[in-house]
PDB file of C-alpha atoms in Angstrom:
ATOM      1  CA  MET A   1       4.193  -0.393  67.127  1.00 88.00           C
ATOM      2  CA  ARG A   2       2.648  -3.857  67.219  1.00 93.00           C
ATOM      3  CA  LYS A   3      -0.807  -4.559  65.834  1.00 97.00           C
ATOM      4  CA  ILE A   4      -3.948  -4.795  67.936  1.00 98.00           C
ATOM      5  CA  GLY A   5      -6.941  -6.911  66.995  1.00 98.00           C
ATOM      6  CA  ILE A   6     -10.365  -8.114  68.072  1.00 98.00           C
ATOM      7  CA  ASN A   7     -12.626 -11.039  67.266  1.00 98.00           C
ATOM      8  CA  MET A   8     -15.105 -10.481  64.467  1.00 97.00           C
ATOM      9  CA  LEU A   9     -18.592  -9.443  65.641  1.00 91.00           C
ATOM     10  CA  ALA A  10     -17.927  -9.009  69.350  1.00 94.00           C
ATOM     11  CA  THR A  11     -21.091  -6.889  69.301  1.00 93.00           C
ATOM     12  CA  LYS A  12     -24.447  -7.183  67.551  1.00 89.00           C
ATOM     13  CA  MET A  13     -23.651  -4.933  64.634  1.00 93.00           C
ATOM     14  CA  PRO A  14     -23.788  -5.460  60.861  1.00 96.00           C
ATOM     15  CA  ALA A  15     -20.475  -6.740  59.537  1.00 97.00           C
ATOM     16  CA  GLN A  16     -19.621  -3.681  57.446  1.00 97.00           C
ATOM     17  CA  GLU A  17     -20.431  -1.268  60.266  1.00 98.00           C
ATOM     18  CA  TYR A  18     -18.395  -3.407  62.643  1.00 98.00           C
ATOM     19  CA  VAL A  19     -15.292  -3.496  60.450  1.00 98.00           C
ATOM     20  CA  LYS A  20     -15.535   0.227  59.702  1.00 98.00           C
ATOM     21  CA  THR A  21     -15.897   0.984  63.418  1.00 98.00           C
ATOM     22  CA  ILE A  22     -12.963  -1.114  64.587  1.00 98.00           C
ATOM     23  CA  LYS A  23     -10.766   0.425  61.895  1.00 98.00           C
ATOM     24  CA  GLU A  24     -11.714   3.913  63.074  1.00 98.00           C
ATOM     25  CA  LEU A  25     -10.862   2.883  66.645  1.00 98.00           C
ATOM     26  CA  GLY A  26      -7.358   1.829  65.618  1.00 98.00           C
ATOM     27  CA  PHE A  27      -7.681  -1.937  65.326  1.00 98.00           C
ATOM     28  CA  ASP A  28      -5.472  -3.572  62.726  1.00 98.00           C
ATOM     29  CA  ALA A  29      -6.615  -7.196  62.702  1.00 98.00           C
ATOM     30  CA  VAL A  30      -9.425  -9.661  63.386  1.00 98.00           C
ATOM     31  CA  PHE A  31     -10.006 -13.349  63.831  1.00 98.00           C
ATOM     32  CA  THR A  32     -13.136 -15.284  62.925  1.00 98.00           C
ATOM     33  CA  GLY A  33     -14.680 -18.685  63.297  1.00 97.00           C
ATOM     34  CA  VAL A  34     -15.000 -20.913  60.216  1.00 98.00           C
ATOM     35  CA  PRO A  35     -17.401 -19.038  57.936  1.00 97.00           C
ATOM     36  CA  SER A  36     -19.324 -20.319  54.947  1.00 97.00           C
ATOM     37  CA  MET A  37     -17.640 -19.659  51.621  1.00 97.00           C
ATOM     38  CA  GLU A  38     -20.083 -16.826  50.883  1.00 97.00           C
ATOM     39  CA  THR A  39     -19.424 -15.169  54.235  1.00 97.00           C
ATOM     40  CA  ALA A  40     -15.673 -15.711  53.920  1.00 98.00           C
ATOM     41  CA  GLN A  41     -15.615 -13.922  50.577  1.00 98.00           C
ATOM     42  CA  SER A  42     -17.692 -11.080  52.025  1.00 97.00           C
ATOM     43  CA  TYR A  43     -15.314 -10.792  54.993  1.00 98.00           C
ATOM     44  CA  ALA A  44     -12.258 -10.805  52.760  1.00 98.00           C
ATOM     45  CA  SER A  45     -13.716  -7.963  50.713  1.00 98.00           C
ATOM     46  CA  LEU A  46     -14.532  -5.935  53.830  1.00 98.00           C
ATOM     47  CA  PHE A  47     -11.123  -6.506  55.396  1.00 98.00           C
ATOM     48  CA  ALA A  48      -9.384  -5.453  52.183  1.00 98.00           C
ATOM     49  CA  LYS A  49     -11.563  -2.345  51.902  1.00 98.00           C
ATOM     50  CA  TYR A  50     -10.732  -1.139  55.402  1.00 98.00           C
ATOM     51  CA  GLY A  51      -7.160  -2.412  55.654  1.00 98.00           C
ATOM     52  CA  ILE A  52      -7.804  -5.043  58.313  1.00 98.00           C
ATOM     53  CA  SER A  53      -5.636  -8.162  58.564  1.00 98.00           C
ATOM     54  CA  TRP A  54      -7.411 -11.526  58.851  1.00 98.00           C
ATOM     55  CA  ASP A  55      -4.959 -13.108  61.274  1.00 98.00           C
ATOM     56  CA  THR A  56      -6.538 -16.410  62.283  1.00 98.00           C
ATOM     57  CA  ILE A  57      -9.538 -18.692  61.911  1.00 98.00           C
ATOM     58  CA  HIS A  58     -10.695 -20.437  65.070  1.00 98.00           C
ATOM     59  CA  SER A  59     -11.415 -24.108  64.404  1.00 97.00           C
ATOM     60  CA  PRO A  60     -14.677 -25.615  65.707  1.00 96.00           C
ATOM     61  CA  PHE A  61     -14.519 -26.962  69.254  1.00 94.00           C
ATOM     62  CA  HIS A  62     -18.131 -27.615  70.337  1.00 92.00           C
ATOM     63  CA  HIS A  63     -17.541 -31.388  70.488  1.00 95.00           C
ATOM     64  CA  ILE A  64     -13.739 -31.502  70.433  1.00 96.00           C
ATOM     65  CA  ASN A  65     -13.567 -34.341  72.996  1.00 96.00           C
ATOM     66  CA  ASP A  66     -15.025 -36.637  70.327  1.00 96.00           C
ATOM     67  CA  MET A  67     -11.647 -36.533  68.580  1.00 96.00           C
ATOM     68  CA  TRP A  68     -10.521 -39.226  71.024  1.00 95.00           C
ATOM     69  CA  LEU A  69     -13.541 -41.495  70.539  1.00 96.00           C
ATOM     70  CA  ASP A  70     -14.148 -44.223  68.003  1.00 96.00           C
ATOM     71  CA  ASN A  71     -17.548 -43.077  66.775  1.00 96.00           C
ATOM     72  CA  GLU A  72     -19.211 -41.055  64.035  1.00 97.00           C
ATOM     73  CA  ASP A  73     -19.032 -37.846  66.054  1.00 96.00           C
ATOM     74  CA  GLY A  74     -15.274 -38.273  66.330  1.00 96.00           C
ATOM     75  CA  ALA A  75     -14.939 -38.789  62.586  1.00 97.00           C
ATOM     76  CA  ASN A  76     -17.067 -35.692  61.964  1.00 97.00           C
ATOM     77  CA  MET A  77     -14.998 -33.570  64.369  1.00 97.00           C
ATOM     78  CA  HIS A  78     -11.888 -34.656  62.495  1.00 98.00           C
ATOM     79  CA  LYS A  79     -13.464 -33.551  59.212  1.00 98.00           C
ATOM     80  CA  GLU A  80     -14.420 -30.180  60.725  1.00 98.00           C
ATOM     81  CA  LEU A  81     -10.815 -29.501  61.739  1.00 98.00           C
ATOM     82  CA  LEU A  82      -9.556 -30.468  58.284  1.00 98.00           C
ATOM     83  CA  HIS A  83     -12.141 -28.110  56.768  1.00 98.00           C
ATOM     84  CA  ALA A  84     -10.911 -25.246  58.965  1.00 98.00           C
ATOM     85  CA  ILE A  85      -7.411 -25.772  57.575  1.00 98.00           C
ATOM     86  CA  ASP A  86      -8.787 -25.796  54.032  1.00 98.00           C
ATOM     87  CA  MET A  87     -10.645 -22.518  54.654  1.00 98.00           C
ATOM     88  CA  CYS A  88      -7.441 -20.921  55.921  1.00 98.00           C
ATOM     89  CA  ALA A  89      -5.628 -22.012  52.785  1.00 98.00           C
ATOM     90  CA  ILE A  90      -8.392 -20.800  50.462  1.00 98.00           C
ATOM     91  CA  MET A  91      -8.739 -17.410  52.171  1.00 98.00           C
ATOM     92  CA  GLN A  92      -4.973 -17.046  52.748  1.00 98.00           C
ATOM     93  CA  VAL A  93      -5.349 -16.878  56.515  1.00 98.00           C
ATOM     94  CA  PRO A  94      -2.044 -18.138  57.943  1.00 98.00           C
ATOM     95  CA  ILE A  95      -3.162 -19.683  61.255  1.00 98.00           C
ATOM     96  CA  THR A  96      -5.986 -21.785  62.631  1.00 98.00           C
ATOM     97  CA  VAL A  97      -6.467 -22.009  66.401  1.00 98.00           C
ATOM     98  CA  ILE A  98      -7.321 -25.461  67.775  1.00 97.00           C
ATOM     99  CA  HIS A  99      -8.588 -26.760  71.113  1.00 94.00           C
ATOM    100  CA  LEU A 100      -7.376 -30.144  72.343  1.00 92.00           C
ATOM    101  CA  SER A 101     -10.107 -30.897  74.870  1.00 89.00           C
ATOM    102  CA  SER A 102     -13.119 -29.497  76.678  1.00 89.00           C
ATOM    103  CA  GLY A 103     -14.145 -29.574  80.319  1.00 86.00           C
ATOM    104  CA  PHE A 104     -12.230 -30.602  83.426  1.00 90.00           C
ATOM    105  CA  THR A 105     -12.716 -34.340  82.780  1.00 89.00           C
ATOM    106  CA  PRO A 106     -11.996 -34.919  79.071  1.00 91.00           C
ATOM    107  CA  PRO A 107     -11.540 -38.419  77.657  1.00 91.00           C
ATOM    108  CA  ASP A 108      -8.219 -40.210  77.926  1.00 91.00           C
ATOM    109  CA  LEU A 109      -5.846 -39.783  74.999  1.00 92.00           C
ATOM    110  CA  THR A 110      -6.267 -42.679  72.580  1.00 94.00           C
ATOM    111  CA  PRO A 111      -4.293 -44.106  69.657  1.00 96.00           C
ATOM    112  CA  LEU A 112      -7.142 -43.168  67.321  1.00 96.00           C
ATOM    113  CA  GLY A 113      -7.066 -39.569  68.549  1.00 95.00           C
ATOM    114  CA  HIS A 114      -3.308 -39.443  68.033  1.00 95.00           C
ATOM    115  CA  LYS A 115      -3.761 -40.755  64.507  1.00 97.00           C
ATOM    116  CA  ARG A 116      -6.365 -38.091  63.764  1.00 97.00           C
ATOM    117  CA  TYR A 117      -4.223 -35.246  65.092  1.00 97.00           C
ATOM    118  CA  ASP A 118      -1.189 -36.557  63.218  1.00 97.00           C
ATOM    119  CA  ALA A 119      -3.279 -36.431  60.035  1.00 98.00           C
ATOM    120  CA  ILE A 120      -4.350 -32.865  60.867  1.00 98.00           C
ATOM    121  CA  VAL A 121      -0.733 -31.780  61.377  1.00 98.00           C
ATOM    122  CA  GLU A 122       0.235 -33.425  58.084  1.00 98.00           C
ATOM    123  CA  HIS A 123      -2.655 -31.734  56.268  1.00 98.00           C
ATOM    124  CA  ALA A 124      -1.740 -28.326  57.691  1.00 98.00           C
ATOM    125  CA  ALA A 125       1.831 -28.735  56.489  1.00 97.00           C
ATOM    126  CA  LYS A 126       0.625 -29.589  52.986  1.00 98.00           C
ATOM    127  CA  LYS A 127      -1.638 -26.521  52.986  1.00 98.00           C
ATOM    128  CA  ASN A 128       1.038 -24.297  54.571  1.00 98.00           C
ATOM    129  CA  VAL A 129      -1.254 -23.404  57.489  1.00 98.00           C
ATOM    130  CA  ILE A 130      -0.032 -23.106  61.066  1.00 98.00           C
ATOM    131  CA  LEU A 131      -1.908 -24.993  63.789  1.00 98.00           C
ATOM    132  CA  ALA A 132      -1.915 -22.969  67.020  1.00 98.00           C
ATOM    133  CA  PHE A 133      -2.934 -25.134  69.973  1.00 98.00           C
ATOM    134  CA  GLU A 134      -4.628 -23.086  72.684  1.00 97.00           C
ATOM    135  CA  ASN A 135      -4.077 -23.469  76.437  1.00 97.00           C
ATOM    136  CA  LEU A 136      -7.198 -24.689  78.221  1.00 95.00           C
ATOM    137  CA  ARG A 137      -7.823 -26.710  81.386  1.00 92.00           C
ATOM    138  CA  LYS A 138      -5.418 -29.610  80.961  1.00 91.00           C
ATOM    139  CA  LEU A 139      -1.756 -28.651  81.148  1.00 91.00           C
ATOM    140  CA  GLY A 140      -0.699 -32.261  80.632  1.00 90.00           C
ATOM    141  CA  ASN A 141      -2.568 -32.603  77.341  1.00 91.00           C
ATOM    142  CA  PHE A 142      -1.159 -29.331  76.053  1.00 94.00           C
ATOM    143  CA  ALA A 143       2.415 -30.097  77.117  1.00 95.00           C
ATOM    144  CA  TYR A 144       2.191 -33.555  75.566  1.00 94.00           C
ATOM    145  CA  PHE A 145       1.205 -32.096  72.209  1.00 95.00           C
ATOM    146  CA  MET A 146       3.879 -29.430  72.339  1.00 95.00           C
ATOM    147  CA  GLU A 147       6.437 -32.204  72.842  1.00 95.00           C
ATOM    148  CA  ARG A 148       4.882 -34.604  70.341  1.00 96.00           C
ATOM    149  CA  TYR A 149       5.102 -31.955  67.617  1.00 96.00           C
ATOM    150  CA  GLU A 150       8.075 -29.947  68.873  1.00 94.00           C
ATOM    151  CA  ASN A 151       9.933 -30.389  65.569  1.00 94.00           C
ATOM    152  CA  GLU A 152       6.921 -29.622  63.399  1.00 96.00           C
ATOM    153  CA  PRO A 153       7.237 -26.041  62.074  1.00 95.00           C
ATOM    154  CA  HIS A 154       3.496 -25.854  61.424  1.00 96.00           C
ATOM    155  CA  VAL A 155       2.554 -26.519  65.069  1.00 98.00           C
ATOM    156  CA  ALA A 156       2.517 -23.543  67.419  1.00 98.00           C
ATOM    157  CA  PHE A 157       0.986 -21.976  70.539  1.00 98.00           C
ATOM    158  CA  CYS A 158      -1.963 -19.616  71.010  1.00 98.00           C
ATOM    159  CA  TRP A 159      -1.735 -18.031  74.475  1.00 98.00           C
ATOM    160  CA  ASP A 160      -5.104 -17.289  76.059  1.00 98.00           C
ATOM    161  CA  THR A 161      -4.730 -15.020  79.096  1.00 98.00           C
ATOM    162  CA  GLY A 162      -8.263 -15.560  80.371  1.00 97.00           C
ATOM    163  CA  HIS A 163      -8.019 -19.349  80.191  1.00 97.00           C
ATOM    164  CA  GLU A 164      -4.814 -19.314  82.175  1.00 97.00           C
ATOM    165  CA  ASN A 165      -6.414 -17.183  84.892  1.00 97.00           C
ATOM    166  CA  CYS A 166      -9.548 -19.270  85.400  1.00 96.00           C
ATOM    167  CA  TYR A 167      -8.465 -22.762  84.352  1.00 96.00           C
ATOM    168  CA  THR A 168      -4.807 -23.092  85.419  1.00 95.00           C
ATOM    169  CA  PRO A 169      -4.201 -20.199  87.851  1.00 94.00           C
ATOM    170  CA  ASP A 170      -1.179 -21.851  89.458  1.00 93.00           C
ATOM    171  CA  PHE A 171       0.702 -22.360  86.207  1.00 93.00           C
ATOM    172  CA  GLU A 172       2.158 -19.964  83.639  1.00 96.00           C
ATOM    173  CA  PHE A 173       2.403 -21.240  80.067  1.00 97.00           C
ATOM    174  CA  MET A 174       4.680 -18.577  78.640  1.00 97.00           C
ATOM    175  CA  PRO A 175       7.952 -19.485  80.391  1.00 96.00           C
ATOM    176  CA  LEU A 176       7.802 -22.985  78.878  1.00 95.00           C
ATOM    177  CA  PHE A 177       6.126 -22.431  75.524  1.00 97.00           C
ATOM    178  CA  HIS A 178       6.867 -18.840  74.454  1.00 96.00           C
ATOM    179  CA  LYS A 179       9.162 -19.975  71.643  1.00 95.00           C
ATOM    180  CA  LYS A 180       6.151 -21.571  69.953  1.00 97.00           C
ATOM    181  CA  LEU A 181       3.892 -18.516  70.379  1.00 98.00           C
ATOM    182  CA  VAL A 182       2.299 -17.269  67.141  1.00 98.00           C
ATOM    183  CA  CYS A 183      -0.998 -15.685  68.249  1.00 98.00           C
ATOM    184  CA  THR A 184      -2.945 -14.543  71.293  1.00 98.00           C
ATOM    185  CA  HIS A 185      -6.404 -14.417  72.834  1.00 98.00           C
ATOM    186  CA  ILE A 186      -6.503 -11.611  75.372  1.00 98.00           C
ATOM    187  CA  HIS A 187      -9.372 -11.191  77.812  1.00 98.00           C
ATOM    188  CA  ASP A 188     -10.133 -10.996  81.527  1.00 97.00           C
ATOM    189  CA  ASN A 189     -12.279 -12.737  84.157  1.00 96.00           C
ATOM    190  CA  ASP A 190     -12.777 -12.894  87.918  1.00 95.00           C
ATOM    191  CA  GLY A 191     -10.479 -15.901  88.355  1.00 95.00           C
ATOM    192  CA  GLY A 192     -13.220 -18.253  89.557  1.00 94.00           C
ATOM    193  CA  ARG A 193     -12.672 -21.873  88.559  1.00 92.00           C
ATOM    194  CA  GLY A 194     -14.028 -22.201  85.047  1.00 91.00           C
ATOM    195  CA  ASN A 195     -15.294 -18.607  84.852  1.00 93.00           C
ATOM    196  CA  ASP A 196     -14.291 -18.020  81.241  1.00 94.00           C
ATOM    197  CA  GLN A 197     -16.116 -14.677  81.090  1.00 95.00           C
ATOM    198  CA  HIS A 198     -14.257 -12.949  78.237  1.00 95.00           C
ATOM    199  CA  TRP A 199     -14.324  -9.537  79.895  1.00 97.00           C
ATOM    200  CA  LEU A 200     -12.342  -6.601  78.612  1.00 97.00           C
ATOM    201  CA  PRO A 201      -8.790  -6.400  79.971  1.00 98.00           C
ATOM    202  CA  PHE A 202      -8.543  -4.676  83.376  1.00 98.00           C
ATOM    203  CA  ASP A 203     -12.188  -5.449  84.229  1.00 97.00           C
ATOM    204  CA  GLY A 204     -11.234  -8.613  86.158  1.00 96.00           C
ATOM    205  CA  ASN A 205      -8.191  -9.852  88.050  1.00 96.00           C
ATOM    206  CA  VAL A 206      -5.834 -11.116  85.346  1.00 98.00           C
ATOM    207  CA  ASN A 207      -2.394  -9.765  86.249  1.00 98.00           C
ATOM    208  CA  PHE A 208      -1.737  -7.708  83.141  1.00 98.00           C
ATOM    209  CA  ASP A 209       1.537  -6.392  84.535  1.00 98.00           C
ATOM    210  CA  ARG A 210       2.709  -9.996  84.394  1.00 98.00           C
ATOM    211  CA  VAL A 211       1.149 -10.481  80.938  1.00 98.00           C
ATOM    212  CA  ALA A 212       3.095  -7.469  79.648  1.00 97.00           C
ATOM    213  CA  GLU A 213       6.260  -8.805  81.267  1.00 97.00           C
ATOM    214  CA  HIS A 214       5.846 -12.108  79.440  1.00 97.00           C
ATOM    215  CA  PHE A 215       5.459 -10.318  76.112  1.00 97.00           C
ATOM    216  CA  ARG A 216       8.504  -8.141  76.762  1.00 95.00           C
ATOM    217  CA  SER A 217      10.663 -11.145  77.616  1.00 94.00           C
ATOM    218  CA  CYS A 218      10.003 -13.122  74.419  1.00 94.00           C
ATOM    219  CA  ASP A 219      10.490 -12.623  70.692  1.00 90.00           C
ATOM    220  CA  PHE A 220       6.780 -12.499  69.845  1.00 94.00           C
ATOM    221  CA  ASP A 221       5.906  -9.348  67.914  1.00 94.00           C
ATOM    222  CA  GLY A 222       2.506 -10.411  66.573  1.00 96.00           C
ATOM    223  CA  THR A 223      -0.965  -9.030  67.143  1.00 98.00           C
ATOM    224  CA  LEU A 224      -2.324  -8.403  70.634  1.00 98.00           C
ATOM    225  CA  MET A 225      -5.707  -9.968  69.868  1.00 98.00           C
ATOM    226  CA  LEU A 226      -8.784  -9.457  72.018  1.00 98.00           C
ATOM    227  CA  GLU A 227     -11.298 -12.281  72.395  1.00 98.00           C
ATOM    228  CA  VAL A 228     -14.199 -10.507  74.061  1.00 97.00           C
ATOM    229  CA  GLY A 229     -17.970 -10.179  73.879  1.00 89.00           C
ATOM    230  CA  CYS A 230     -20.652  -7.755  74.955  1.00 73.00           C
ATOM    231  CA  GLY A 231     -23.094 -10.544  75.841  1.00 72.00           C
ATOM    232  CA  ASP A 232     -21.930 -10.809  79.468  1.00 75.00           C
ATOM    233  CA  ASP A 233     -24.251  -9.223  82.029  1.00 80.00           C
ATOM    234  CA  ARG A 234     -21.825  -6.412  82.785  1.00 88.00           C
ATOM    235  CA  TYR A 235     -21.870  -5.224  79.140  1.00 93.00           C
ATOM    236  CA  ARG A 236     -25.320  -6.301  77.972  1.00 87.00           C
ATOM    237  CA  ASP A 237     -26.885  -2.835  78.251  1.00 89.00           C
ATOM    238  CA  MET A 238     -23.864  -1.041  76.839  1.00 92.00           C
ATOM    239  CA  ASP A 239     -24.108   0.616  73.430  1.00 94.00           C
ATOM    240  CA  PRO A 240     -22.101  -1.460  70.909  1.00 94.00           C
ATOM    241  CA  HIS A 241     -19.987   1.518  69.890  1.00 96.00           C
ATOM    242  CA  GLU A 242     -19.217   2.289  73.527  1.00 96.00           C
ATOM    243  CA  PHE A 243     -18.220  -1.335  74.093  1.00 96.00           C
ATOM    244  CA  LEU A 244     -15.858  -1.311  71.123  1.00 97.00           C
ATOM    245  CA  SER A 245     -14.407   2.013  72.212  1.00 98.00           C
ATOM    246  CA  ARG A 246     -13.699   0.578  75.664  1.00 97.00           C
ATOM    247  CA  ALA A 247     -12.236  -2.535  74.055  1.00 98.00           C
ATOM    248  CA  ALA A 248      -9.869  -0.421  71.967  1.00 98.00           C
ATOM    249  CA  ALA A 249      -8.802   1.616  74.990  1.00 98.00           C
ATOM    250  CA  SER A 250      -8.094  -1.546  76.997  1.00 98.00           C
ATOM    251  CA  ILE A 251      -5.894  -3.233  74.407  1.00 98.00           C
ATOM    252  CA  LYS A 252      -4.057   0.020  73.654  1.00 98.00           C
ATOM    253  CA  ARG A 253      -3.344   0.317  77.383  1.00 98.00           C
ATOM    254  CA  LEU A 254      -1.859  -3.181  77.364  1.00 98.00           C
ATOM    255  CA  ARG A 255       0.161  -2.395  74.241  1.00 98.00           C
ATOM    256  CA  ASP A 256       1.623   0.666  75.959  1.00 97.00           C
ATOM    257  CA  MET A 257       2.578  -1.532  78.926  1.00 97.00           C
ATOM    258  CA  VAL A 258       4.240  -4.072  76.632  1.00 96.00           C
ATOM    259  CA  GLU A 259       6.126  -1.364  74.771  1.00 93.00           C
ATOM    260  CA  GLY A 260       7.155   0.429  77.953  1.00 86.00           C
ATOM    261  CA  LYS A 261       5.242   3.647  77.403  1.00 73.00           C
TER     262      LYS A 261
END
């Protein structure tokens, strides 16, 4: 039976209570953002105590478009991505998830941006950390990077089901890139252009029959990882424990579909 996971602190709950609760609900794994060293050590202790796998660290992305620009913000974004790789290496987290752009009109790809990403790929290889590029709005950017680094063993694919539904609804990433798949972000939305709502699976219109079919037709046997949050209006008044219980039920339902139960 494959593992199921959820992002750290999807609800407003103290960290220890959260980890204890998700373990009791049957979750096996989590992912986090880039924590401070103090928080990272606290997380590692909690995850070890409750038998939870720390699968991935999500790299910063709040000004990711600056990677392509010749300015101080671009240099700082580059440093933030390098730091995410270093945190993975220190905390023995095998994968960091990376965005390539933001918005529907990101900057053009530039030689400086290529140089920065090449340095990031080289740094990840030295640290033995896998870079998982995540599908977003721009298929061309993503496909370009998958080809640019197709022979790099430390470059891989993070499939985000919600992004595909609301950003690129007429294109499926898995048939082309499934061989590079190493991790997932699973969530739902209403399919409106740009409506990245991070609902629980089966609360929107993502075709999860098709999602399960994609998983069954490839060699990926990693974690089915939720990326959800209770901050959306439809969950805001829900008790945190109820939200996590519903989250567990939704991802277990998808796992049963993938495994043909």
